[in-house]
Amino acid sequence: MGESSEELMAKRDELIEQLQGEWAIDKDIKSTNRKAIRLGGLIIVAGMALIIVIFPGMYFVASGEERANVLDGAGEFGLIMFALMAFFGGLVFVGTHAQAWWHRKLNPIVVDGHRLVWNKKKGFVPERVSLLGLEQVVTPGGDDVVFAPLESGFKMLLEKMMGSSGGAFGTCILGSPGEHNTPKISSAMFIEGERLIRLLFEVAAINTKLNEFEEADEPKA
C-alpha cells in the first residue's frame, strides 16, 4: 500500500529540513585536481577499452590476407588511438579545472525555508525555486531521474569510477511549473553536490506524487 499524502508531506518536510542552510562551492584546488584526473583518465580507459572490443571484430571480419595487415598495423593503430584518447582526456582535465575556476568566484546556494536561492554574484539575477513546487531535476541526458537504481552492471561500474567527479560537466536543471530562471547545478562543483542533488530529486519525486493525489481528488466534469 502506498503512502498517504500526509505521510508524503511529512517526509518532504524532513528532506527540506536537511536542505536548510548554505551549500558551499568546492574551492579546494586539490579536490578539483582529483576530479579532473579521474575524468580525464576515464576518457582514456574507456576509449582504449572500446578499441580492445572493436579490434577483434575487425580481425574476424577481414579475409585471410587482410587479417595479416590488421595484425601488422595493430601496434601503430593502438598508439594513434592512445594518443587521441590522451588528447581528449587532456581536454577534459583542462575543462574541469576551467569550470571549477569559474565556480570558485560564485556564492553558495542558500536554502531558507521553502526557497532555494543561488545568488551567484554581482551582476547576475538570482536563480530561485520553491521546494514546494519543484517537480523535476533534469539530467543532461533529458531524464529527470538522478541517482536512480542502475539496471546495467556496466553503468553501475561507470558511476562508481566517476564518483563525485561525475557532475563536473553534467548540469542538472531544476524544473518547477510557473517559475523562471530556476537553478542549474553542476554537482561536482559543490562540496556536497551529490547529496544536494539527491535530496532535491527526492523532494521533486514527492511533489510529483502529491500532484497526482490532487489530480485524482479533483471532481470530474
GROMACS .gro file of C-alpha atoms in nm:
model
  221
    1MET     CA    1   0.000   0.000   0.000
    2GLY     CA    2   0.132   0.342  -0.095
    3GLU     CA    3   0.199   0.631   0.138
    4SER     CA    4  -0.077   0.880   0.211
    5SER     CA    5  -0.048   1.247   0.115
    6GLU     CA    6   0.003   1.335   0.483
    7GLU     CA    7   0.291   1.090   0.511
    8LEU     CA    8   0.445   1.223   0.191
    9MET     CA    9   0.423   1.584   0.312
   10ALA     CA   10   0.585   1.487   0.643
   11LYS     CA   11   0.866   1.313   0.454
   12ARG     CA   12   0.907   1.618   0.230
   13ASP     CA   13   0.933   1.844   0.534
   14GLU     CA   14   1.213   1.623   0.670
   15LEU     CA   15   1.401   1.646   0.341
   16ILE     CA   16   1.357   2.023   0.323
   17GLU     CA   17   1.491   2.045   0.678
   18GLN     CA   18   1.805   1.862   0.565
   19LEU     CA   19   1.846   2.113   0.283
   20GLN     CA   20   1.844   2.418   0.511
   21GLY     CA   21   2.147   2.645   0.515
   22GLU     CA   22   2.434   2.709   0.274
   23TRP     CA   23   2.568   2.466   0.014
   24ALA     CA   24   2.921   2.584  -0.046
   25ILE     CA   25   3.123   2.580  -0.367
   26ASP     CA   26   3.418   2.341  -0.368
   27LYS     CA   27   3.714   2.582  -0.373
   28ASP     CA   28   3.980   2.322  -0.291
   29ILE     CA   29   4.218   2.301  -0.587
   30LYS     CA   30   4.337   1.955  -0.478
   31SER     CA   31   3.979   1.830  -0.482
   32THR     CA   32   3.928   1.974  -0.829
   33ASN     CA   33   4.250   1.814  -0.946
   34ARG     CA   34   4.136   1.471  -0.824
   35LYS     CA   35   3.807   1.507  -1.012
   36ALA     CA   36   3.983   1.628  -1.327
   37ILE     CA   37   4.235   1.341  -1.320
   38ARG     CA   38   3.957   1.086  -1.265
   39LEU     CA   39   3.750   1.218  -1.554
   40GLY     CA   40   4.045   1.255  -1.790
   41GLY     CA   41   4.172   0.908  -1.701
   42LEU     CA   42   3.827   0.762  -1.752
   43ILE     CA   43   3.815   0.902  -2.106
   44ILE     CA   44   4.146   0.729  -2.187
   45VAL     CA   45   4.047   0.398  -2.026
   46ALA     CA   46   3.701   0.396  -2.188
   47GLY     CA   47   3.846   0.479  -2.529
   48MET     CA   48   4.108   0.206  -2.513
   49ALA     CA   49   3.853  -0.045  -2.384
   50LEU     CA   50   3.638   0.033  -2.687
   51ILE     CA   51   3.933  -0.029  -2.917
   52ILE     CA   52   4.001  -0.363  -2.748
   53VAL     CA   53   3.642  -0.462  -2.816
   54ILE     CA   54   3.640  -0.338  -3.178
   55PHE     CA   55   3.978  -0.474  -3.286
   56PRO     CA   56   3.891  -0.848  -3.263
   57GLY     CA   57   3.581  -0.773  -3.468
   58MET     CA   58   3.794  -0.608  -3.736
   59TYR     CA   59   4.021  -0.912  -3.739
   60PHE     CA   60   3.748  -1.175  -3.774
   61VAL     CA   61   3.555  -0.977  -4.036
   62ALA     CA   62   3.866  -0.939  -4.253
   63SER     CA   63   3.963  -1.204  -4.509
   64GLY     CA   64   4.277  -1.416  -4.482
   65GLU     CA   65   4.518  -1.166  -4.644
   66GLU     CA   66   4.355  -0.865  -4.477
   67ARG     CA   67   4.394  -1.028  -4.135
   68ALA     CA   68   4.771  -1.015  -4.171
   69ASN     CA   69   4.750  -0.642  -4.247
   70VAL     CA   70   4.526  -0.588  -3.945
   71LEU     CA   71   4.778  -0.763  -3.719
   72ASP     CA   72   5.073  -0.575  -3.871
   73GLY     CA   73   4.906  -0.239  -3.814
   74ALA     CA   74   4.774  -0.321  -3.466
   75GLY     CA   75   5.063  -0.162  -3.278
   76GLU     CA   76   5.062   0.160  -3.477
   77PHE     CA   77   4.684   0.182  -3.465
   78GLY     CA   78   4.689   0.131  -3.088
   79LEU     CA   79   4.945   0.408  -3.036
   80ILE     CA   80   4.749   0.650  -3.253
   81MET     CA   81   4.427   0.577  -3.066
   82PHE     CA   82   4.600   0.609  -2.728
   83ALA     CA   83   4.740   0.948  -2.831
   84LEU     CA   84   4.394   1.055  -2.947
   85MET     CA   85   4.228   0.942  -2.623
   86ALA     CA   86   4.504   1.112  -2.423
   87PHE     CA   87   4.435   1.433  -2.613
   88PHE     CA   88   4.063   1.418  -2.533
   89GLY     CA   89   4.141   1.322  -2.175
   90GLY     CA   90   4.363   1.627  -2.150
   91LEU     CA   91   4.085   1.849  -2.281
   92VAL     CA   92   3.850   1.710  -2.016
   93PHE     CA   93   4.116   1.769  -1.749
   94VAL     CA   94   4.163   2.131  -1.854
   95GLY     CA   95   3.789   2.185  -1.896
   96THR     CA   96   3.717   2.059  -1.545
   97HIS     CA   97   3.973   2.299  -1.397
   98ALA     CA   98   3.833   2.587  -1.607
   99GLN     CA   99   3.479   2.521  -1.486
  100ALA     CA  100   3.598   2.492  -1.125
  101TRP     CA  101   3.789   2.822  -1.161
  102TRP     CA  102   3.465   2.990  -1.270
  103HIS     CA  103   3.262   2.836  -0.987
  104ARG     CA  104   3.515   2.941  -0.722
  105LYS     CA  105   3.406   3.300  -0.786
  106LEU     CA  106   3.042   3.225  -0.706
  107ASN     CA  107   2.846   3.243  -0.383
  108PRO     CA  108   2.698   2.934  -0.218
  109ILE     CA  109   2.344   2.812  -0.270
  110VAL     CA  110   2.119   2.909   0.020
  111VAL     CA  111   1.806   2.726   0.132
  112ASP     CA  112   1.588   2.926   0.370
  113GLY     CA  113   1.252   2.774   0.450
  114HIS     CA  114   1.092   2.651   0.128
  115ARG     CA  115   1.303   2.870  -0.101
  116LEU     CA  116   1.628   2.770  -0.268
  117VAL     CA  117   1.824   3.073  -0.392
  118TRP     CA  118   2.153   3.087  -0.579
  119ASN     CA  119   2.267   3.449  -0.589
  120LYS     CA  120   2.579   3.370  -0.789
  121LYS     CA  121   2.748   3.709  -0.774
  122LYS     CA  122   2.700   4.076  -0.851
  123GLY     CA  123   2.557   4.133  -1.196
  124PHE     CA  124   2.367   3.803  -1.209
  125VAL     CA  125   1.995   3.763  -1.149
  126PRO     CA  126   1.948   3.524  -0.854
  127GLU     CA  127   1.824   3.179  -0.951
  128ARG     CA  128   1.532   3.067  -0.734
  129VAL     CA  129   1.296   2.776  -0.692
  130SER     CA  130   1.024   2.684  -0.444
  131LEU     CA  131   1.087   2.342  -0.293
  132LEU     CA  132   0.711   2.302  -0.263
  133GLY     CA  133   0.672   2.340  -0.639
  134LEU     CA  134   0.986   2.161  -0.755
  135GLU     CA  135   0.883   1.874  -0.983
  136GLN     CA  136   1.192   1.781  -1.184
  137VAL     CA  137   1.567   1.750  -1.153
  138VAL     CA  138   1.656   1.715  -1.520
  139THR     CA  139   1.986   1.550  -1.606
  140PRO     CA  140   2.189   1.629  -1.921
  141GLY     CA  141   2.051   1.319  -2.091
  142GLY     CA  142   1.700   1.457  -2.060
  143ASP     CA  143   1.579   1.226  -1.783
  144ASP     CA  144   1.451   1.355  -1.453
  145VAL     CA  145   1.589   1.055  -1.264
  146VAL     CA  146   1.906   1.123  -1.068
  147PHE     CA  147   2.089   0.850  -0.877
  148ALA     CA  148   1.806   0.609  -0.954
  149PRO     CA  149   1.881   0.236  -0.925
  150LEU     CA  150   2.104   0.136  -1.215
  151GLU     CA  151   1.996  -0.174  -1.407
  152SER     CA  152   2.318  -0.222  -1.600
  153GLY     CA  153   2.626  -0.357  -1.425
  154PHE     CA  154   2.841  -0.155  -1.665
  155LYS     CA  155   2.660   0.167  -1.575
  156MET     CA  156   2.699   0.087  -1.207
  157LEU     CA  157   3.073   0.037  -1.252
  158LEU     CA  158   3.100   0.360  -1.450
  159GLU     CA  159   2.912   0.551  -1.181
  160LYS     CA  160   3.145   0.412  -0.915
  161MET     CA  161   3.457   0.501  -1.114
  162MET     CA  162   3.340   0.858  -1.174
  163GLY     CA  163   3.235   0.920  -0.814
  164SER     CA  164   3.183   1.285  -0.725
  165SER     CA  165   3.359   1.395  -1.044
  166GLY     CA  166   3.066   1.268  -1.250
  167GLY     CA  167   2.884   1.600  -1.228
  168ALA     CA  168   3.172   1.814  -1.348
  169PHE     CA  169   3.012   1.881  -1.686
  170GLY     CA  170   2.664   1.743  -1.629
  171THR     CA  171   2.440   2.034  -1.532
  172CYS     CA  172   2.117   1.938  -1.355
  173ILE     CA  173   1.828   2.176  -1.421
  174LEU     CA  174   1.562   2.224  -1.155
  175GLY     CA  175   1.213   2.236  -1.304
  176SER     CA  176   0.912   2.398  -1.142
  177PRO     CA  177   0.596   2.493  -1.336
  178GLY     CA  178   0.535   2.868  -1.345
  179GLU     CA  179   0.885   2.960  -1.226
  180HIS     CA  180   1.158   3.109  -1.443
  181ASN     CA  181   1.535   3.129  -1.401
  182THR     CA  182   1.549   2.821  -1.179
  183PRO     CA  183   1.896   2.696  -1.075
  184LYS     CA  184   2.120   2.488  -1.299
  185ILE     CA  185   2.366   2.293  -1.085
  186SER     CA  186   2.687   2.103  -1.166
  187SER     CA  187   2.703   1.880  -0.861
  188ALA     CA  188   3.081   1.821  -0.872
  189MET     CA  189   3.140   2.193  -0.825
  190PHE     CA  190   2.991   2.185  -0.475
  191ILE     CA  191   3.142   2.033  -0.162
  192GLU     CA  192   2.833   1.818  -0.108
  193GLY     CA  193   2.689   1.847  -0.455
  194GLU     CA  194   2.587   1.482  -0.490
  195ARG     CA  195   2.391   1.496  -0.164
  196LEU     CA  196   2.230   1.826  -0.267
  197ILE     CA  197   2.107   1.681  -0.597
  198ARG     CA  198   1.989   1.359  -0.431
  199LEU     CA  199   1.781   1.548  -0.174
  200LEU     CA  200   1.634   1.776  -0.443
  201PHE     CA  201   1.544   1.476  -0.655
  202GLU     CA  202   1.365   1.313  -0.359
  203VAL     CA  203   1.172   1.634  -0.292
  204ALA     CA  204   1.075   1.658  -0.661
  205ALA     CA  205   0.960   1.294  -0.663
  206ILE     CA  206   0.736   1.355  -0.361
  207ASN     CA  207   0.591   1.671  -0.514
  208THR     CA  208   0.505   1.475  -0.828
  209LYS     CA  209   0.322   1.212  -0.622
  210LEU     CA  210   0.135   1.482  -0.429
  211ASN     CA  211   0.025   1.639  -0.756
  212GLU     CA  212  -0.107   1.301  -0.869
  213PHE     CA  213  -0.310   1.279  -0.547
  214GLU     CA  214  -0.455   1.626  -0.611
  215GLU     CA  215  -0.546   1.539  -0.971
  216ALA     CA  216  -0.716   1.217  -0.855
  217ASP     CA  217  -0.921   1.410  -0.598
  218GLU     CA  218  -1.038   1.675  -0.846
  219PRO     CA  219  -1.405   1.632  -0.939
  220LYS     CA  220  -1.459   1.512  -1.294
  221ALA     CA  221  -1.667   1.732  -1.524
   0.00000   0.00000   0.00000
